[in-house]
Amino acid sequence: MKSGNTSILIIYTGGTIGMKQNPETGALAPFNFEQIEQEVPELKKFGFNLSTYSFEPPIDSSDINPDFWRKLAAIIGDNYQSYDGFVILHGTDTMSFTASALSFMLEGLSKPVVLTGSQLPIGMLRTDGKENLISAIEIAASLQNGQAMVPEVTIFFENRLYRGNRTTKHNSEHFNAFRSDNYPPLAEAGISIKYNYPFIHYPTQEQHLIVHTQLDSSIAVLKLFPGISENVVESILTTKGVKAVILETYGSGNAPMQKWFLKKLEYAINSNIVVLNVTQCKAGGVDMDKYENGLMLKRLGVVSGHDITYEAAVAKLMFLLGKGFYGKALAHELEKSIAGEITLK
């Protein structure tokens, strides 16, 4: 790791980490991130050149949308040549969606983009924000033989660094808020930071960043449950303007075999609506060759999501639709791994 002239851009979008408690009222309010080294004086020991960019006003992560992703990707693109790495401070609720979207939008990335946040405000005594921020900055600045240690879009939380498009928020109270059930951590922070090199994606040739900002949110989600009605299924599959539907199935990609259900799926697929099969299970993936129920879906033209997370499926569909893929061409592209979001056997 080098220091001194290492430059990191900290982008504060909003979220709990950027809050400070008013000592008189006890109310939480965002603090000025230009004074981040006053709040976290430990950062001065790095010797890095730290710059900050703050969204004004800060955005609650529940309000995150594709327009926000476009702006965030553009900020990274505009500042790409000036910094060695980027740390994005973000609310936890939709952090996995943002990390997934950026992994697709930042094509040819060769510098670290580390998202982090906290469960407690950085100004509180027991905050997890300081440790998350310090470690995220160290990872973003780490080099080996002149190459970024982790040139990916990642999430760092509670001592672990994950590939961003493999994560899901699984706990709203504990400090270990995120999991990556289908892909190992890229690094673990203890006394030192240990990198899991075989699982980190490294460019095989010189890359140039291409920022994609075209996203199309013409998607819907159909989550199955025992007793789901014909009217509910039909209303989702025939929603005006929908180009793709995420079908959240049971287990390894299974769904009911009622004739009415299969007919409605078949009609949607024949109408050029892509149906992407994503399991409701947090770990494991879709295998439509395993059971007869899955085989039936495969015969209809339902696309396997493999071991993709729900969050990555949403972002991937928006990204591919934004690039103009539709119908069978979209189905074909979904079967590819774009940014390490699925495991292909």
Coordinates of C-alpha atoms in Angstrom, one line a residue:
M1 CA 0.0 0.0 0.0
K2 CA 1.3 3.4 -0.9
S3 CA 0.5 6.7 0.9
G4 CA 1.4 10.3 0.6
N5 CA 0.2 11.0 -2.9
T6 CA -2.6 8.4 -2.8
S7 CA -5.9 10.2 -3.5
I8 CA -9.3 8.9 -2.4
L9 CA -12.6 10.5 -3.1
I10 CA -15.2 9.9 -0.3
I11 CA -18.8 10.3 -1.7
Y12 CA -21.4 10.9 1.0
T13 CA -24.8 10.1 -0.4
G14 CA -26.7 9.9 2.9
G15 CA -27.5 7.3 5.5
T16 CA -26.9 6.7 9.1
I17 CA -23.1 6.9 9.0
G18 CA -23.2 10.7 8.2
M19 CA -25.4 11.6 11.1
K20 CA -24.4 13.4 14.3
Q21 CA -26.4 13.7 17.5
N22 CA -27.2 17.2 18.7
P23 CA -25.9 17.2 22.3
E24 CA -28.8 19.5 23.4
T25 CA -31.8 18.0 21.7
G26 CA -30.5 14.4 21.0
A27 CA -31.8 14.7 17.4
L28 CA -29.8 13.3 14.5
A29 CA -28.7 15.6 11.7
P30 CA -26.1 15.2 8.9
F31 CA -22.7 16.8 9.6
N32 CA -20.5 18.6 7.1
F33 CA -18.4 15.9 5.4
E34 CA -15.7 18.4 4.5
Q35 CA -14.8 18.1 8.1
I36 CA -14.6 14.3 8.1
E37 CA -11.0 14.3 9.6
Q38 CA -12.3 16.3 12.6
E39 CA -15.0 13.6 13.2
V40 CA -12.6 10.7 12.5
P41 CA -9.1 12.1 13.4
E42 CA -7.6 8.6 12.9
L43 CA -7.8 9.3 9.1
K44 CA -4.9 11.7 9.3
K45 CA -2.5 8.8 10.2
F46 CA -3.0 7.4 6.7
G47 CA -1.3 10.3 5.0
F48 CA -3.7 10.0 2.0
N49 CA -5.2 12.9 0.1
L50 CA -8.8 12.6 1.1
S51 CA -11.4 14.6 -0.8
T52 CA -15.2 14.6 -0.2
Y53 CA -18.3 15.0 -2.3
S54 CA -21.6 15.3 -0.6
F55 CA -25.1 14.9 -2.1
E56 CA -27.2 17.9 -1.1
P57 CA -29.5 17.2 0.5
P58 CA -28.5 13.7 1.6
I59 CA -30.7 10.9 0.2
D60 CA -32.4 8.4 2.4
S61 CA -31.6 5.0 1.0
S62 CA -35.3 4.2 0.7
D63 CA -35.5 6.9 -1.9
I64 CA -32.7 5.5 -4.1
N65 CA -33.7 5.2 -7.8
P66 CA -32.1 4.8 -11.2
D67 CA -31.6 8.6 -11.5
F68 CA -29.5 8.5 -8.3
W69 CA -27.4 5.6 -9.8
R70 CA -26.9 7.7 -13.0
K71 CA -25.6 10.6 -11.0
L72 CA -23.4 8.4 -8.8
A73 CA -21.8 6.6 -11.8
A74 CA -21.3 10.0 -13.5
I75 CA -19.5 11.4 -10.5
I76 CA -17.1 8.4 -10.5
G77 CA -16.6 8.8 -14.3
D78 CA -15.9 12.5 -14.0
N79 CA -13.3 12.0 -11.3
Y80 CA -11.9 8.7 -12.4
Q81 CA -8.5 10.0 -13.6
S82 CA -8.0 12.2 -10.5
Y83 CA -8.3 9.5 -7.8
D84 CA -6.8 6.1 -7.0
G85 CA -10.0 4.8 -5.4
F86 CA -13.5 5.7 -4.3
V87 CA -15.5 5.2 -1.1
I88 CA -19.2 5.7 -1.2
L89 CA -21.1 6.2 2.1
H90 CA -24.6 5.0 1.6
G91 CA -27.7 3.9 3.7
T92 CA -27.8 0.2 4.3
D93 CA -31.4 -0.5 3.2
T94 CA -30.7 -0.3 -0.6
M95 CA -26.9 -0.5 -0.6
S96 CA -26.9 -3.9 -2.3
F97 CA -29.0 -2.5 -5.1
T98 CA -26.7 0.4 -5.7
A99 CA -23.6 -1.8 -5.6
S100 CA -25.1 -4.2 -8.1
A101 CA -26.1 -1.3 -10.4
L102 CA -22.7 0.3 -10.3
S103 CA -21.0 -3.1 -11.1
F104 CA -22.8 -3.1 -14.4
M105 CA -22.7 0.6 -15.2
L106 CA -18.9 1.0 -14.6
E107 CA -17.6 -1.2 -17.5
G108 CA -13.8 -1.6 -17.5
L109 CA -13.3 -0.6 -13.9
S110 CA -9.7 -1.0 -12.7
K111 CA -9.9 1.0 -9.5
P112 CA -11.7 0.2 -6.2
V113 CA -15.2 1.4 -5.5
V114 CA -16.0 0.5 -1.9
L115 CA -19.5 1.1 -0.5
T116 CA -19.9 1.2 3.3
G117 CA -22.1 2.7 5.9
S118 CA -23.1 2.0 9.5
Q119 CA -25.9 0.8 11.8
L120 CA -25.1 3.6 14.3
P121 CA -24.3 7.3 13.4
I122 CA -20.6 8.1 13.3
G123 CA -21.0 10.6 16.1
M124 CA -22.3 8.1 18.6
L125 CA -20.0 6.4 21.1
R126 CA -20.5 2.8 20.0
T127 CA -20.7 3.5 16.3
D128 CA -19.6 0.9 13.8
G129 CA -19.1 3.8 11.3
K130 CA -15.6 4.7 12.1
E131 CA -14.2 1.2 11.7
N132 CA -16.1 0.7 8.5
L133 CA -15.0 4.0 7.0
I134 CA -11.3 3.5 8.0
S135 CA -11.1 0.0 6.6
A136 CA -13.0 1.0 3.4
I137 CA -10.5 3.8 2.8
E138 CA -7.5 1.5 3.4
I139 CA -8.9 -1.1 1.0
A140 CA -9.6 1.6 -1.6
A141 CA -6.0 2.8 -1.4
S142 CA -4.3 -0.6 -1.3
L143 CA -2.0 -1.5 -4.2
Q144 CA 0.2 -4.4 -5.1
N145 CA 2.8 -4.1 -7.8
G146 CA 1.1 -0.9 -8.9
Q147 CA -2.3 -2.5 -9.3
A148 CA -5.4 -2.0 -7.2
M149 CA -5.8 -4.8 -4.7
V150 CA -9.6 -5.0 -5.3
P151 CA -10.5 -3.3 -8.6
E152 CA -14.2 -4.0 -8.2
V153 CA -17.4 -2.5 -6.8
T154 CA -17.6 -3.9 -3.3
I155 CA -19.3 -3.5 0.1
F156 CA -17.3 -3.4 3.3
F157 CA -19.2 -4.0 6.5
E158 CA -18.2 -5.5 9.9
N159 CA -14.8 -6.7 9.0
R160 CA -15.7 -8.3 5.6
L161 CA -15.4 -7.1 2.0
Y162 CA -17.9 -8.6 -0.4
R163 CA -18.4 -8.4 -4.2
G164 CA -21.2 -5.8 -4.3
N165 CA -23.5 -7.6 -6.7
R166 CA -23.4 -10.8 -4.5
T167 CA -24.7 -9.1 -1.3
T168 CA -28.0 -8.9 0.5
K169 CA -28.9 -7.0 3.6
H170 CA -30.0 -9.6 6.1
N171 CA -30.0 -7.9 9.5
S172 CA -31.4 -4.5 10.5
E173 CA -30.0 -4.5 14.0
H174 CA -26.7 -6.3 14.2
F175 CA -23.4 -4.7 12.9
N176 CA -22.9 -7.5 10.4
A177 CA -25.8 -6.3 8.3
F178 CA -24.8 -8.0 5.0
R179 CA -24.2 -11.5 3.7
S180 CA -22.9 -13.0 0.5
D181 CA -24.2 -16.5 0.7
N182 CA -23.2 -17.6 -2.8
Y183 CA -19.7 -16.0 -3.1
P184 CA -16.8 -15.9 -0.6
P185 CA -15.6 -12.6 1.0
L186 CA -13.0 -10.8 -1.0
A187 CA -11.2 -9.7 2.1
E188 CA -11.4 -10.0 5.9
A189 CA -10.1 -7.3 8.3
G190 CA -8.6 -8.4 11.5
I191 CA -5.2 -7.4 12.8
S192 CA -4.3 -7.1 9.2
I193 CA -6.5 -7.1 6.0
K194 CA -6.3 -10.5 4.4
Y195 CA -7.3 -10.6 0.7
N196 CA -8.9 -13.6 -0.9
Y197 CA -7.0 -13.2 -4.2
P198 CA -8.5 -16.2 -6.2
F199 CA -12.0 -14.7 -5.9
I200 CA -11.1 -11.1 -6.8
H201 CA -11.6 -10.2 -10.5
Y202 CA -8.4 -8.7 -12.0
P203 CA -8.3 -7.2 -15.5
T204 CA -6.2 -9.3 -17.9
Q205 CA -5.4 -6.3 -20.1
E206 CA -5.4 -2.5 -19.8
Q207 CA -9.0 -1.3 -19.5
H208 CA -10.7 2.1 -20.0
L209 CA -13.7 3.0 -18.0
I210 CA -17.0 3.2 -19.8
V211 CA -19.8 4.7 -17.8
H212 CA -23.3 3.4 -18.9
T213 CA -26.1 5.7 -17.8
Q214 CA -29.1 4.2 -19.8
L215 CA -31.3 2.3 -17.4
D216 CA -34.8 1.0 -18.1
S217 CA -37.0 0.2 -15.1
S218 CA -39.8 -1.5 -17.1
I219 CA -39.7 -4.6 -14.9
A220 CA -42.0 -6.2 -12.4
V221 CA -41.6 -8.8 -9.6
L222 CA -43.9 -11.9 -9.1
K223 CA -43.2 -13.5 -5.8
L224 CA -44.9 -16.9 -5.5
F225 CA -46.6 -18.1 -2.4
P226 CA -49.0 -21.0 -1.7
G227 CA -52.4 -20.0 -2.8
I228 CA -51.5 -17.2 -5.1
S229 CA -54.5 -16.3 -7.2
E230 CA -54.9 -16.2 -10.9
N231 CA -55.9 -12.6 -10.8
V232 CA -52.7 -11.6 -9.0
V233 CA -50.5 -13.5 -11.5
E234 CA -52.4 -12.1 -14.5
S235 CA -52.3 -8.5 -13.2
I236 CA -48.5 -8.6 -12.9
L237 CA -47.7 -10.4 -16.1
T238 CA -50.0 -8.1 -18.1
T239 CA -49.0 -4.8 -16.5
K240 CA -48.8 -2.2 -19.2
G241 CA -45.2 -1.4 -20.3
V242 CA -43.5 -4.2 -18.5
K243 CA -40.7 -5.8 -20.5
A244 CA -39.4 -8.3 -18.0
V245 CA -40.6 -10.1 -14.9
I246 CA -38.6 -11.5 -12.0
L247 CA -40.3 -14.7 -11.0
E248 CA -39.3 -15.5 -7.4
T249 CA -39.7 -19.2 -7.1
Y250 CA -39.4 -21.9 -4.5
G251 CA -36.2 -23.9 -3.8
S252 CA -34.1 -24.6 -6.9
G253 CA -36.5 -22.7 -9.2
N254 CA -39.8 -24.5 -8.8
A255 CA -43.3 -23.2 -9.3
P256 CA -46.9 -24.4 -9.3
M257 CA -47.9 -26.7 -12.2
Q258 CA -51.6 -25.5 -12.5
K259 CA -52.6 -25.2 -16.1
W260 CA -53.8 -21.6 -15.6
F261 CA -50.4 -20.6 -14.2
L262 CA -48.4 -22.2 -17.0
K263 CA -50.7 -20.7 -19.6
K264 CA -50.3 -17.2 -18.3
L265 CA -46.5 -17.6 -18.2
E266 CA -46.5 -19.0 -21.8
Y267 CA -48.7 -16.1 -23.0
A268 CA -46.3 -13.5 -21.4
I269 CA -43.2 -15.1 -22.9
N270 CA -44.9 -15.4 -26.3
S271 CA -45.6 -11.6 -26.0
N272 CA -41.8 -11.0 -25.7
I273 CA -41.9 -10.5 -21.9
V274 CA -38.8 -12.1 -20.5
V275 CA -39.4 -14.1 -17.3
L276 CA -36.3 -14.5 -15.1
N277 CA -36.4 -17.3 -12.5
V278 CA -34.8 -16.3 -9.2
T279 CA -35.0 -18.4 -6.1
Q280 CA -36.5 -17.1 -2.9
C281 CA -33.8 -18.9 -1.0
K282 CA -30.9 -16.7 0.3
A283 CA -28.3 -19.4 -0.6
G284 CA -28.0 -21.7 -3.6
G285 CA -29.5 -21.0 -7.0
V286 CA -31.9 -22.0 -9.7
D287 CA -31.5 -25.4 -11.4
M288 CA -34.4 -26.0 -13.7
D289 CA -33.1 -29.4 -14.7
K290 CA -33.5 -30.8 -11.2
Y291 CA -37.3 -31.3 -10.9
E292 CA -40.1 -31.8 -13.3
N293 CA -41.6 -28.4 -12.2
G294 CA -38.5 -26.6 -13.1
L295 CA -38.2 -28.5 -16.4
M296 CA -41.7 -27.3 -17.3
L297 CA -40.7 -23.7 -16.8
K298 CA -37.6 -24.2 -18.9
R299 CA -39.7 -25.6 -21.8
L300 CA -41.9 -22.6 -21.7
G301 CA -38.8 -20.3 -22.1
V302 CA -38.3 -19.1 -18.5
V303 CA -34.7 -17.9 -18.1
S304 CA -32.6 -19.2 -15.3
G305 CA -31.2 -16.7 -12.9
H306 CA -28.6 -19.2 -11.6
D307 CA -27.4 -18.0 -8.2
I308 CA -28.1 -14.3 -8.7
T309 CA -29.4 -12.2 -5.8
Y310 CA -32.7 -10.5 -6.1
E311 CA -31.0 -7.1 -5.9
A312 CA -28.5 -8.0 -8.7
A313 CA -31.4 -9.3 -10.8
V314 CA -33.2 -6.0 -10.6
A315 CA -30.1 -4.0 -11.5
K316 CA -29.1 -6.4 -14.3
L317 CA -32.5 -6.3 -16.0
M318 CA -32.6 -2.4 -15.8
F319 CA -29.0 -2.3 -17.3
L320 CA -29.7 -4.7 -20.2
L321 CA -33.0 -3.2 -21.0
G322 CA -31.3 0.2 -21.0
K323 CA -28.8 -1.1 -23.6
G324 CA -31.8 -2.0 -25.8
F325 CA -32.0 -5.7 -25.3
Y326 CA -35.5 -7.1 -25.5
G327 CA -37.3 -10.4 -25.8
K328 CA -35.1 -13.3 -26.9
A329 CA -32.0 -11.1 -27.1
L330 CA -32.5 -10.0 -23.5
A331 CA -33.0 -13.7 -22.4
H332 CA -29.7 -14.6 -24.1
E333 CA -27.8 -11.8 -22.4
L334 CA -29.2 -12.7 -19.0
E335 CA -27.5 -16.1 -19.2
K336 CA -24.1 -14.4 -19.3
S337 CA -22.1 -13.2 -16.3
I338 CA -21.4 -9.5 -16.8
A339 CA -19.7 -8.5 -13.6
G340 CA -19.3 -11.8 -11.7
E341 CA -22.9 -11.7 -10.5
I342 CA -23.6 -15.3 -11.3
T343 CA -21.7 -18.6 -11.2
L344 CA -21.8 -20.4 -14.5
K345 CA -21.0 -24.1 -14.4

